PDB file of C-alpha atoms in Angstrom:
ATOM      1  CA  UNK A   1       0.000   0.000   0.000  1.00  0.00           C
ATOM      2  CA  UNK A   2       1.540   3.311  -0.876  1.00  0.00           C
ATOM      3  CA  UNK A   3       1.469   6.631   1.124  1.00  0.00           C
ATOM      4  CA  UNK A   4      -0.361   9.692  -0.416  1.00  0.00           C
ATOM      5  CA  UNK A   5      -1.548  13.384   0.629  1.00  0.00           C
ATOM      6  CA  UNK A   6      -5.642  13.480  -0.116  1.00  0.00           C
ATOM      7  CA  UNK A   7      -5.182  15.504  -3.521  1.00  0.00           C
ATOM      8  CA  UNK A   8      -3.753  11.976  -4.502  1.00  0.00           C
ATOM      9  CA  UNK A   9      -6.428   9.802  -3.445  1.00  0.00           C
ATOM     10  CA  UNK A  10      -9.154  12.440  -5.129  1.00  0.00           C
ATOM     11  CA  UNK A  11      -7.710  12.636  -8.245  1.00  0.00           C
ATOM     12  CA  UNK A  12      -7.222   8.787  -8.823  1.00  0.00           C
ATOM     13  CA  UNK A  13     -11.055   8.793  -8.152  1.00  0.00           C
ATOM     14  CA  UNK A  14     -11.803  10.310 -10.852  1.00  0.00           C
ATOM     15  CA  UNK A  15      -9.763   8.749 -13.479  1.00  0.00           C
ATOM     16  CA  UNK A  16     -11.020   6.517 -16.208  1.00  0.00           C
ATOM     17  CA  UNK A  17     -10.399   2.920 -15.975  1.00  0.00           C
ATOM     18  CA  UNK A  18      -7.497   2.867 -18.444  1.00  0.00           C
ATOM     19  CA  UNK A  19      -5.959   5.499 -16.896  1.00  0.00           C
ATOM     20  CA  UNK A  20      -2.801   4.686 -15.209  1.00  0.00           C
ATOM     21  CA  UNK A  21      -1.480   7.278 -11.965  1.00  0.00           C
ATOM     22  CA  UNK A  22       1.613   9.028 -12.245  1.00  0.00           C
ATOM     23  CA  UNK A  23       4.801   7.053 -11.401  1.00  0.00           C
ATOM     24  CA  UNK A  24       6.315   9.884  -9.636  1.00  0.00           C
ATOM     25  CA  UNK A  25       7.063  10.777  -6.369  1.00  0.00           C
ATOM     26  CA  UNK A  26       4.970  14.515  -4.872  1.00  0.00           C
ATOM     27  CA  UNK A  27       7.530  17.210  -4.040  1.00  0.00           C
ATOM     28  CA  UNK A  28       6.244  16.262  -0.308  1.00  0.00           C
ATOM     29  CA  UNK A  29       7.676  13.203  -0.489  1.00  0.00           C
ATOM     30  CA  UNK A  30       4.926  11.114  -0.887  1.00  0.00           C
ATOM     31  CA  UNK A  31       3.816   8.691  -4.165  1.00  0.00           C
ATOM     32  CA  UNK A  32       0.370   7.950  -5.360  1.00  0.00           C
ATOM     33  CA  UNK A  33      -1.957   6.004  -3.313  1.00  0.00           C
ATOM     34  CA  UNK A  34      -2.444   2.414  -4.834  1.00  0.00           C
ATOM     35  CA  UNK A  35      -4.197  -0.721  -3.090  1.00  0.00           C
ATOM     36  CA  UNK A  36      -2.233  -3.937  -3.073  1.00  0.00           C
ATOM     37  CA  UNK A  37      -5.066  -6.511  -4.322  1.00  0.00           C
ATOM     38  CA  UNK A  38      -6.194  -8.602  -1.181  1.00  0.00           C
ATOM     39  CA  UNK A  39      -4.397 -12.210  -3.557  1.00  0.00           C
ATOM     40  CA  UNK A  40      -1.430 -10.587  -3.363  1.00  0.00           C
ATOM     41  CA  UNK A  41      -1.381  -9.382   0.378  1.00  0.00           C
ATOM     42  CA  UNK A  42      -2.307 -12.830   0.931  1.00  0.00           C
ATOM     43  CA  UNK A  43       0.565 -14.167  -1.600  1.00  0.00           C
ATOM     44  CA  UNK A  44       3.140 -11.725   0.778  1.00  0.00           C
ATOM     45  CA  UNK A  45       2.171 -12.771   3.873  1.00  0.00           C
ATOM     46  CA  UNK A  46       2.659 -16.336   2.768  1.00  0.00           C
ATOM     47  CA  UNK A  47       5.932 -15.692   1.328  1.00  0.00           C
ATOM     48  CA  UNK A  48       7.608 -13.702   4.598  1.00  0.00           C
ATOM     49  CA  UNK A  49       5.948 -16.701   6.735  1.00  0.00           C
ATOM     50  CA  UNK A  50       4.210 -14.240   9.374  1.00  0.00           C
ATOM     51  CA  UNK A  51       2.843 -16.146  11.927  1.00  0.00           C
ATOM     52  CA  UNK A  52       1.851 -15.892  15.652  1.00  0.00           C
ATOM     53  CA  UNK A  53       5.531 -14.722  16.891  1.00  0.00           C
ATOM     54  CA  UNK A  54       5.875 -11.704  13.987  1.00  0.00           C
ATOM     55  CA  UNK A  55       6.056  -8.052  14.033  1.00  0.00           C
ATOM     56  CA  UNK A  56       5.120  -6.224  10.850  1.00  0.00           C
ATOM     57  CA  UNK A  57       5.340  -2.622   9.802  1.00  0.00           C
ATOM     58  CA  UNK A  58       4.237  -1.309   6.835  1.00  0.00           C
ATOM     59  CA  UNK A  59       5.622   1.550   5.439  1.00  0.00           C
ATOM     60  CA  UNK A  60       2.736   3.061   3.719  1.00  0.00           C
ATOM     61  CA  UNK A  61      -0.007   1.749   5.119  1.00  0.00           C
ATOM     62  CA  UNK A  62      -3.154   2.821   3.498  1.00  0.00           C
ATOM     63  CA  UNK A  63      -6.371   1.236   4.263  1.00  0.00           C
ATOM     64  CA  UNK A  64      -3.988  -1.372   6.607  1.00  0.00           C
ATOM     65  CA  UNK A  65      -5.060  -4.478   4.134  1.00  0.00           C
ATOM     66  CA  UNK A  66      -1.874  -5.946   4.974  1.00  0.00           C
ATOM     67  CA  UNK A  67      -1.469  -4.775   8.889  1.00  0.00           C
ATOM     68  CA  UNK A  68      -4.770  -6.388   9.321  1.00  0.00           C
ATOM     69  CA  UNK A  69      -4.129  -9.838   7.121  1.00  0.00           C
ATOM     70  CA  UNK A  70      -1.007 -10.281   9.154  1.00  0.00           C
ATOM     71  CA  UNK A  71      -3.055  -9.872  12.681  1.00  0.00           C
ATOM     72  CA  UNK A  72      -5.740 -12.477  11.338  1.00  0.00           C
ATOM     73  CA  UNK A  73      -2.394 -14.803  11.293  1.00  0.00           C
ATOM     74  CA  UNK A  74      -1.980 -13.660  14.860  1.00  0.00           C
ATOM     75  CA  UNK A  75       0.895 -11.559  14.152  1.00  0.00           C
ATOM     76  CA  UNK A  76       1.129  -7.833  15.558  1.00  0.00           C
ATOM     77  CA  UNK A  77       1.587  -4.657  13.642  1.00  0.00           C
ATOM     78  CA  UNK A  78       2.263  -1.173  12.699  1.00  0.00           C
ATOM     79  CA  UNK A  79       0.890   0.479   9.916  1.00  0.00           C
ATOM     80  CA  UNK A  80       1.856   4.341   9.109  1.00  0.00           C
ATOM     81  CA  UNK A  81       1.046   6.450   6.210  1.00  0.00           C
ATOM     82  CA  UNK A  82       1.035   9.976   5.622  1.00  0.00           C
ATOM     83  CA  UNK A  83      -2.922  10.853   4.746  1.00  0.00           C
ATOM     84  CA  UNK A  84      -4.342  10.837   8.265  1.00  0.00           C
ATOM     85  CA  UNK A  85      -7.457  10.170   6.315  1.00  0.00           C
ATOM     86  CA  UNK A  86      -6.414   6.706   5.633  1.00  0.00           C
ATOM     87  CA  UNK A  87      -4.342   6.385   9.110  1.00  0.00           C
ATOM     88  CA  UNK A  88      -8.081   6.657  10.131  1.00  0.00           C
ATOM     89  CA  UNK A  89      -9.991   4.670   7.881  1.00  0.00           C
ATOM     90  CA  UNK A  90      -7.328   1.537   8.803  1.00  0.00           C
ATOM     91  CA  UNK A  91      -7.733   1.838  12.188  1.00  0.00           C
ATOM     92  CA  UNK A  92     -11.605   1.837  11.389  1.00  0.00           C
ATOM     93  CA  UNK A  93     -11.408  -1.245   9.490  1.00  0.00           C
ATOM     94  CA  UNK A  94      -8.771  -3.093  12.437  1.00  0.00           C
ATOM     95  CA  UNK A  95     -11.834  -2.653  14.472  1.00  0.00           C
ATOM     96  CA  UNK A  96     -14.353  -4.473  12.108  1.00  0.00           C
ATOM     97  CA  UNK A  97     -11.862  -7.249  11.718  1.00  0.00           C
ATOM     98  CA  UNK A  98     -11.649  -7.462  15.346  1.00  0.00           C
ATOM     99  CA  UNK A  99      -8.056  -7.340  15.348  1.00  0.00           C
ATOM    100  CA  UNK A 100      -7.762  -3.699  16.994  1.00  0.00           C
ATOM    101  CA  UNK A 101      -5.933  -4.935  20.174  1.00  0.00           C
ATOM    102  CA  UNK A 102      -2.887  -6.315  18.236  1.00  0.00           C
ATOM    103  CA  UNK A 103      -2.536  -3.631  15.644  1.00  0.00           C
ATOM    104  CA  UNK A 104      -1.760   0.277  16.027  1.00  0.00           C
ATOM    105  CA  UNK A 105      -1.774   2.891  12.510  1.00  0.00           C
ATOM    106  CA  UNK A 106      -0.037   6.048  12.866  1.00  0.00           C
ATOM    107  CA  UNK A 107       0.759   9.193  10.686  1.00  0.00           C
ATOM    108  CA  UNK A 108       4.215   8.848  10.239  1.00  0.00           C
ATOM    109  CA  UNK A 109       6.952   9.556   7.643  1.00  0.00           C
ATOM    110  CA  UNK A 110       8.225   6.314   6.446  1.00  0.00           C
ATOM    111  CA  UNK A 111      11.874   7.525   6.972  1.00  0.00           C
ATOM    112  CA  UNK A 112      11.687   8.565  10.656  1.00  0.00           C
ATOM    113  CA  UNK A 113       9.539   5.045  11.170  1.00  0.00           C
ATOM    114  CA  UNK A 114      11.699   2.892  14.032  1.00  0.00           C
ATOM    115  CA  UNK A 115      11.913  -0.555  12.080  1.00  0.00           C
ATOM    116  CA  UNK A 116      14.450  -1.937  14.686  1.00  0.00           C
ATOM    117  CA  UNK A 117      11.572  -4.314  16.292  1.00  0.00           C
ATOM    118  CA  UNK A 118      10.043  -5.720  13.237  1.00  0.00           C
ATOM    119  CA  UNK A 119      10.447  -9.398  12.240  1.00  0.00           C
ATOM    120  CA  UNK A 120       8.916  -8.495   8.776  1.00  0.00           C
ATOM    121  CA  UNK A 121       8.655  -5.086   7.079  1.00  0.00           C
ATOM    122  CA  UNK A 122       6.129  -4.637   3.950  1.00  0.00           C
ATOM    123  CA  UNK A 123       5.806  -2.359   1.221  1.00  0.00           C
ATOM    124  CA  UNK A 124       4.405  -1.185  -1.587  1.00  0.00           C
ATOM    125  CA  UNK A 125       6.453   2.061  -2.816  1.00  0.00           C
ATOM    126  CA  UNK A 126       8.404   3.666  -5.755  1.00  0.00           C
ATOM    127  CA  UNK A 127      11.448   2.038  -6.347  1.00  0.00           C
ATOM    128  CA  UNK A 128      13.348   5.044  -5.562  1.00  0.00           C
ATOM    129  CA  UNK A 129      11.877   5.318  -1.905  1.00  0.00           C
ATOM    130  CA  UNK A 130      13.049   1.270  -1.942  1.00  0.00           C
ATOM    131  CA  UNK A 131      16.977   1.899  -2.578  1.00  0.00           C
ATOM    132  CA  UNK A 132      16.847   5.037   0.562  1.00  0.00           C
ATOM    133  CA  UNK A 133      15.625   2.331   2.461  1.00  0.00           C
ATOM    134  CA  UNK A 134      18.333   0.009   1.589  1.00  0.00           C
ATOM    135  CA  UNK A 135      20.838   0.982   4.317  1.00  0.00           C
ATOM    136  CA  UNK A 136      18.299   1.248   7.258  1.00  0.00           C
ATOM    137  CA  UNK A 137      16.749  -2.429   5.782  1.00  0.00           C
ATOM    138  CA  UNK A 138      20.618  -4.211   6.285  1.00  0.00           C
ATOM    139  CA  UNK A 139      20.956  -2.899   9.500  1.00  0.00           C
ATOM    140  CA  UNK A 140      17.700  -4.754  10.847  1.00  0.00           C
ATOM    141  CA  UNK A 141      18.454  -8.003  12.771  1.00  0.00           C
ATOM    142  CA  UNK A 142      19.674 -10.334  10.791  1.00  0.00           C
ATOM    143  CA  UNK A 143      16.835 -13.248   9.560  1.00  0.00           C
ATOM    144  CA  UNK A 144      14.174 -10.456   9.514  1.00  0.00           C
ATOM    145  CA  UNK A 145      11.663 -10.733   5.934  1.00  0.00           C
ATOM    146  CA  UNK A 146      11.008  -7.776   4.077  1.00  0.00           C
ATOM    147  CA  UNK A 147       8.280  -8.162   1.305  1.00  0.00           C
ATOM    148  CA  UNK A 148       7.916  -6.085  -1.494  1.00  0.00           C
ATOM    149  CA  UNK A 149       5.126  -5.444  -4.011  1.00  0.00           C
ATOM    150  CA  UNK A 150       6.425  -4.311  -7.365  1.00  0.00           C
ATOM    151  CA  UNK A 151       9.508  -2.479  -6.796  1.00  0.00           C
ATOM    152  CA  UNK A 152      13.166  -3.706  -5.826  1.00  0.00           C
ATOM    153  CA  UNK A 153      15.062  -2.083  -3.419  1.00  0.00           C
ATOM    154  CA  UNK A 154      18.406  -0.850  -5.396  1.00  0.00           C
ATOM    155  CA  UNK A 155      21.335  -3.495  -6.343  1.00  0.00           C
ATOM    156  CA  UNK A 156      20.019  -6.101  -3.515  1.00  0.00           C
ATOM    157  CA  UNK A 157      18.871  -9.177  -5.544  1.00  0.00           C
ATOM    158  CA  UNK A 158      15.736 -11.070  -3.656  1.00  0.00           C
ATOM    159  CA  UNK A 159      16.260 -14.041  -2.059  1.00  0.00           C
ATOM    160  CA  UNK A 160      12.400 -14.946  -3.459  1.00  0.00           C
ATOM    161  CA  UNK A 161      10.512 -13.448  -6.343  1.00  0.00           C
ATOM    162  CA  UNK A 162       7.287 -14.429  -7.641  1.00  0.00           C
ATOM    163  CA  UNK A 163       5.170 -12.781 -10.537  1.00  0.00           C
ATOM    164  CA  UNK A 164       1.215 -13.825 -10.662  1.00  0.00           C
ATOM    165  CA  UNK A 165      -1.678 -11.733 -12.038  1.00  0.00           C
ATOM    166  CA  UNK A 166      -3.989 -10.181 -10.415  1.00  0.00           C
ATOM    167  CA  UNK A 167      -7.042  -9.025 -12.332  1.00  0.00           C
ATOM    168  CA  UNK A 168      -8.606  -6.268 -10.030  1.00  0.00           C
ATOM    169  CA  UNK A 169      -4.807  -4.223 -10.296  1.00  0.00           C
ATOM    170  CA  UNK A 170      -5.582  -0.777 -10.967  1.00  0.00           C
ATOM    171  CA  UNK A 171      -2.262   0.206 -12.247  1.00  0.00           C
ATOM    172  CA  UNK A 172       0.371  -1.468 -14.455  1.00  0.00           C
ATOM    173  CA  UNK A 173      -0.648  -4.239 -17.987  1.00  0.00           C
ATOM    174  CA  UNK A 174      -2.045  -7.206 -17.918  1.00  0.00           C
ATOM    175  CA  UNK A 175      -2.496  -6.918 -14.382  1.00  0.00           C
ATOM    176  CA  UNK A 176       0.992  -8.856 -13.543  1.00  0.00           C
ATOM    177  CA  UNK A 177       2.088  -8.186 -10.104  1.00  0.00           C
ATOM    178  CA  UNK A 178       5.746  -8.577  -8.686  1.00  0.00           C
ATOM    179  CA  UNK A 179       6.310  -9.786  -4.670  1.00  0.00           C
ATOM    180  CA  UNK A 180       9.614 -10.285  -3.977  1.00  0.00           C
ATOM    181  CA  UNK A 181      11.246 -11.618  -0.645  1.00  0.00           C
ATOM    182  CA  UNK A 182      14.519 -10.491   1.007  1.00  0.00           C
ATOM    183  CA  UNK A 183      15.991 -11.749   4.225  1.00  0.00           C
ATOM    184  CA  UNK A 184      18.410  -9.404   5.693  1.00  0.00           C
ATOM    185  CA  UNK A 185      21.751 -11.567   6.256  1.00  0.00           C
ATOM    186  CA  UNK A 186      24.135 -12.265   8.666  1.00  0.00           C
ATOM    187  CA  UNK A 187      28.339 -10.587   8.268  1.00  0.00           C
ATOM    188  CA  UNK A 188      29.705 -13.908   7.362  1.00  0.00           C
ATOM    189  CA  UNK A 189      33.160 -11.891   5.482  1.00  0.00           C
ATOM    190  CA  UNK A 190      36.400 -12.641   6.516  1.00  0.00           C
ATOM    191  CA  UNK A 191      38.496 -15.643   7.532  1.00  0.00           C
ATOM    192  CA  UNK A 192      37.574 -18.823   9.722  1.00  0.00           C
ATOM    193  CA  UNK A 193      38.804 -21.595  11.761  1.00  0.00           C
ATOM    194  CA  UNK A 194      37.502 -24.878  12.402  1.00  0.00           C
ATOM    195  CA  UNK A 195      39.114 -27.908  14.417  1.00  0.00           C
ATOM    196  CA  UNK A 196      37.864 -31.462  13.036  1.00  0.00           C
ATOM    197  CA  UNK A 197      39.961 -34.189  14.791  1.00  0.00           C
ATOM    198  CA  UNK A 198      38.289 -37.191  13.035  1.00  0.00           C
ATOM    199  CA  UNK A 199      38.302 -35.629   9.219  1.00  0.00           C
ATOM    200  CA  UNK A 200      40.904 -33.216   8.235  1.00  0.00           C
ATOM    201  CA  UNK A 201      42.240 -31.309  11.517  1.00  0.00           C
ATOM    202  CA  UNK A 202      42.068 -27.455  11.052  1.00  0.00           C
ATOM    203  CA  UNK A 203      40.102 -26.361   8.092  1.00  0.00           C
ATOM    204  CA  UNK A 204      40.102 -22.348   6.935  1.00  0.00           C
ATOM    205  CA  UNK A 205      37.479 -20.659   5.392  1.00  0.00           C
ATOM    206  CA  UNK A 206      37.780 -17.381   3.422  1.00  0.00           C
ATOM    207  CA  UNK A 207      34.585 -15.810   3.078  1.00  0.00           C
ATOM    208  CA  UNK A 208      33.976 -12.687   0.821  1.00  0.00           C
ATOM    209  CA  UNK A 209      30.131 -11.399   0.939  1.00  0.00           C
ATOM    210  CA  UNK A 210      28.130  -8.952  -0.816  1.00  0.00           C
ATOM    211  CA  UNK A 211      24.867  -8.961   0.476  1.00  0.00           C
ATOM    212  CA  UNK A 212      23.713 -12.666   0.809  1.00  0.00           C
ATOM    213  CA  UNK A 213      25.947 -13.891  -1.647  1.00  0.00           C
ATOM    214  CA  UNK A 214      29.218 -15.249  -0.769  1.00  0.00           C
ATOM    215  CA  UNK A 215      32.543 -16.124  -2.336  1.00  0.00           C
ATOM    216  CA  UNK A 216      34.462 -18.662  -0.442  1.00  0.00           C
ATOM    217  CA  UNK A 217      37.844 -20.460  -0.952  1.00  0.00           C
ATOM    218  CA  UNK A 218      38.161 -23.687   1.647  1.00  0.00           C
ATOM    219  CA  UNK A 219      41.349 -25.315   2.515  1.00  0.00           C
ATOM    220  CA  UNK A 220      42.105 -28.273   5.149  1.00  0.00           C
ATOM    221  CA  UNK A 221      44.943 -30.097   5.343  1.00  0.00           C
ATOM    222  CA  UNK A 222      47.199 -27.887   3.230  1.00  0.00           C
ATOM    223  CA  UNK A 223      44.741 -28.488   0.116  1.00  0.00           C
ATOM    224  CA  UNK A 224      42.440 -26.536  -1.322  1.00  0.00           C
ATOM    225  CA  UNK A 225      39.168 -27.865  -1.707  1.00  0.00           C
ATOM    226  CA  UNK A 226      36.329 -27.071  -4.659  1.00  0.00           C
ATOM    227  CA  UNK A 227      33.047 -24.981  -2.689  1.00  0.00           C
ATOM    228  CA  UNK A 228      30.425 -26.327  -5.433  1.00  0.00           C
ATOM    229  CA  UNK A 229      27.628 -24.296  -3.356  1.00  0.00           C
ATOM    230  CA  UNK A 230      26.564 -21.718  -0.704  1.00  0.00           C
ATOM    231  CA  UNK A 231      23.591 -20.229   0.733  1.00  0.00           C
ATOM    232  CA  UNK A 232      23.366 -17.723   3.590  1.00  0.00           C
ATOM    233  CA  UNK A 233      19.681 -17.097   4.764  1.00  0.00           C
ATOM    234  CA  UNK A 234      19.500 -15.087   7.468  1.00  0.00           C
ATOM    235  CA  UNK A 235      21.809 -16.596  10.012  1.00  0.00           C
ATOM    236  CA  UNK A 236      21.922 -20.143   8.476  1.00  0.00           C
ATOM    237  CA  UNK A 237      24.581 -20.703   6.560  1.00  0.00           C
ATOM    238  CA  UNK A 238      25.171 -23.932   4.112  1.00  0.00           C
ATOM    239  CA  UNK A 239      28.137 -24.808   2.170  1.00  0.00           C
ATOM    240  CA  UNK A 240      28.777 -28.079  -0.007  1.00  0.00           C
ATOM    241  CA  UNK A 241      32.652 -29.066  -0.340  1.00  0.00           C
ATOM    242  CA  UNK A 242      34.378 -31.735  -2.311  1.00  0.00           C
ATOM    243  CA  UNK A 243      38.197 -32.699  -2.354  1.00  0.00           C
ATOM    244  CA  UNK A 244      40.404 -35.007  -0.978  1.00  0.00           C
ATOM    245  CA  UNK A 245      40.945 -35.458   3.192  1.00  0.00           C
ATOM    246  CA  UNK A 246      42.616 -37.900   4.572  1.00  0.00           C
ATOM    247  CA  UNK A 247      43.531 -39.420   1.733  1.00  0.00           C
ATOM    248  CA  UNK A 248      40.227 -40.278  -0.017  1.00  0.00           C
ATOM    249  CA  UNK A 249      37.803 -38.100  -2.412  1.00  0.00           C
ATOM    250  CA  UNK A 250      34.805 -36.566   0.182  1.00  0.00           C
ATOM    251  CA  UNK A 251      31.383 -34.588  -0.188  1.00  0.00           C
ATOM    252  CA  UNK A 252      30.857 -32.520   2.357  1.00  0.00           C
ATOM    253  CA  UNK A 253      28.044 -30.579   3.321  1.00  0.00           C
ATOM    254  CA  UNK A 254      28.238 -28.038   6.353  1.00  0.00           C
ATOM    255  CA  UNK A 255      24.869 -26.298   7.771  1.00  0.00           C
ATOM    256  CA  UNK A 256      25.078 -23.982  10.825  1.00  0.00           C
ATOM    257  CA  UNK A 257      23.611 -20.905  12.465  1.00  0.00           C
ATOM    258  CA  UNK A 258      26.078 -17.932  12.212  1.00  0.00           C
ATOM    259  CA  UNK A 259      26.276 -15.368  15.282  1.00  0.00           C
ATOM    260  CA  UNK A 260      28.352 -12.822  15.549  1.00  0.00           C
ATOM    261  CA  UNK A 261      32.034 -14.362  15.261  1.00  0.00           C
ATOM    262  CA  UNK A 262      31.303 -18.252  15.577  1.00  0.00           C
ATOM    263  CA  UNK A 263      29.031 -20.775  13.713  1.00  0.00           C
ATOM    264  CA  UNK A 264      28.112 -23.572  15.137  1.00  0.00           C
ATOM    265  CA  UNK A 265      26.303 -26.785  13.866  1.00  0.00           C
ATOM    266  CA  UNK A 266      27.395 -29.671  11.715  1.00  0.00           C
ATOM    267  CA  UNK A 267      29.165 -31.721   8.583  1.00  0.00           C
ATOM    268  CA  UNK A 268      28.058 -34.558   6.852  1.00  0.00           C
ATOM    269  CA  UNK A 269      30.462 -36.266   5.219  1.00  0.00           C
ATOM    270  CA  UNK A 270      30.155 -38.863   2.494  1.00  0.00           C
ATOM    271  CA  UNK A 271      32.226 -40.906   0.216  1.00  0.00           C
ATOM    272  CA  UNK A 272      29.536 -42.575  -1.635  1.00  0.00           C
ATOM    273  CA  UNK A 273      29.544 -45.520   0.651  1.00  0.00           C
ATOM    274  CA  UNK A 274      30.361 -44.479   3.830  1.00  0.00           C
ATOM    275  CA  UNK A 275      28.219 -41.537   5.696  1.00  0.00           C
ATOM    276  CA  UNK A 276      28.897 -39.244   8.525  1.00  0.00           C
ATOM    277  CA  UNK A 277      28.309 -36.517  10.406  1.00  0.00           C
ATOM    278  CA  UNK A 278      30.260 -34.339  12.957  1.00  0.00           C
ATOM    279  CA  UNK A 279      29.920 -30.953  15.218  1.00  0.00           C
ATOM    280  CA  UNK A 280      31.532 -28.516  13.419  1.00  0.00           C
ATOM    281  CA  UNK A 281      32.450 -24.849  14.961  1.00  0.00           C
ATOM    282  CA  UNK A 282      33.899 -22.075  13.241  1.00  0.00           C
ATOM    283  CA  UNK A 283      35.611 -19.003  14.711  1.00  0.00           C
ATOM    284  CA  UNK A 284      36.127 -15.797  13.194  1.00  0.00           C
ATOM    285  CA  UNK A 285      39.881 -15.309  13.147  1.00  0.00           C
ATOM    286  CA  UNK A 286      39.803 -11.351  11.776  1.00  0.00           C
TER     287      UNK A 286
END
């Protein structure tokens, strides 16, 4: 849902159905007010998992659609918006839905909005208003969703994206809607140590990230070893290694939970006919 002044909302009334609004930002800093179809708040709330233990904020709140959908879930929420028109008209409808006691709407400049304590953060905004958020978005805790609604925020590639129609779109052709997942990651650059006494001794890990996508080398034993794979989702990280330890060709496959300067979790190994798995810890070394 996007912010808006009234003038917005008024002239948008009285447009013809093929019109399209303006895909510009007001000189107050506000963009056109557009409802996200109810399939697609639905398909958003699915795709950031918001459940029972969730706080979302949504930064342009409108008529609080997606505030309210998320309470239903038993999530709570903040909605703010600009128009205190619709800052009203959302709290009005929180009260139908009987959701009022878990949700709160304000009228609030999406740039002075505290997003520290949200699990999820929504929007529906110009792209432009997406890449200013881009530095406050990293700095959120990392594993914490942010769901978008046609519009990426700068250079940061979704971990999720999904494009579906939606008939009853008032803006845009062929009613084809964008929602697009990211999950703000973990600081996994720099170098790492792990001890494994029963398969390889001291392994090193040189990690290079931008964003969630990583660059590593791997070494054990005085070899370097082939990374065939990586994923960092939040604070889970996964990496698939092949080489030779001990003397013998291995596939290894290490999955752990990254905080602050250690992992911890574990490594299946596998030779293709002998499995195994072991605690594996990694400390940051700089």
């Amino acid at each position: 849902m996007k912010p808006t002044v009234l003038i917005a909302a008024v002239l948008m009334a009285a447009m013809p159905v093929f019109a399209q609004p303006q895909a510009w930002a007001w000189d107050d800093g506000t963009v056109p007010y557009v409802q996200t179809p109810m399939e697609i708040v639905e398909r958003m709330l699915r795709m950031a998992e918001v459940g029972r233990d969730d706080y979302v904020i949504d930064l342009g709140s409108g008529d609080g659609r997606i505030i309210i959908e998320a309470a239903k879930r038993g999530a709570r929420g903040l909605g703010v918006d600009l128009d205190p028109n619709l800052v009203k008209h959302a709290t009005e409808n929180a009260k139908k839905a009987g959701v009022e006691d878990r949700v709160q709407f304000l009228t609030k400049d999406i740039f002075e909005t505290d997003l520290s304590g949200a699990t999820v953060v929504a929007f529906y905004l110009l792209p432009d208003f997406n890449a200013k958020l881009l530095p406050r978005l990293l700095k959120l805790k990392p594993g914490t969703r942010i769901v978008s609604h046609d519009g990426g925020i700068g250079d940061w590639p979704p971990d999720e994206r999904l494009e579906m129609r939606a008939p009853e779109k008032p803006v845009g052709v062929g009613g084809v809607s964008r929602v697009e997942l990211w999950i703000v990651p973990a600081d996994a650059k720099g170098a790492w140590t792990s001890e494994l006494p029963m398969h390889g001794g001291h392994w090193r890990f040189s990690i290079k990230q931008k964003y969630q996508e990583l660059d590593i080398d791997v070494a054990a034993q005085g070899r370097d070893l082939l990374v065939r794979n990586s994923r960092l989702r939040g604070e889970e990280i996964k990496v698939i290694v092949t080489g030779i330890v001990n003397g013998r060709a291995w596939h290894h496959y290490f999955v752990g939970t990254l905080k602050d300067d250690r992992i911890t979790g574990e490594v299946t190994v596998s030779d293709g006919n002998n499995k195994r798995s072991f605690p594996w810890t990694a400390n940051r070394t700089r």
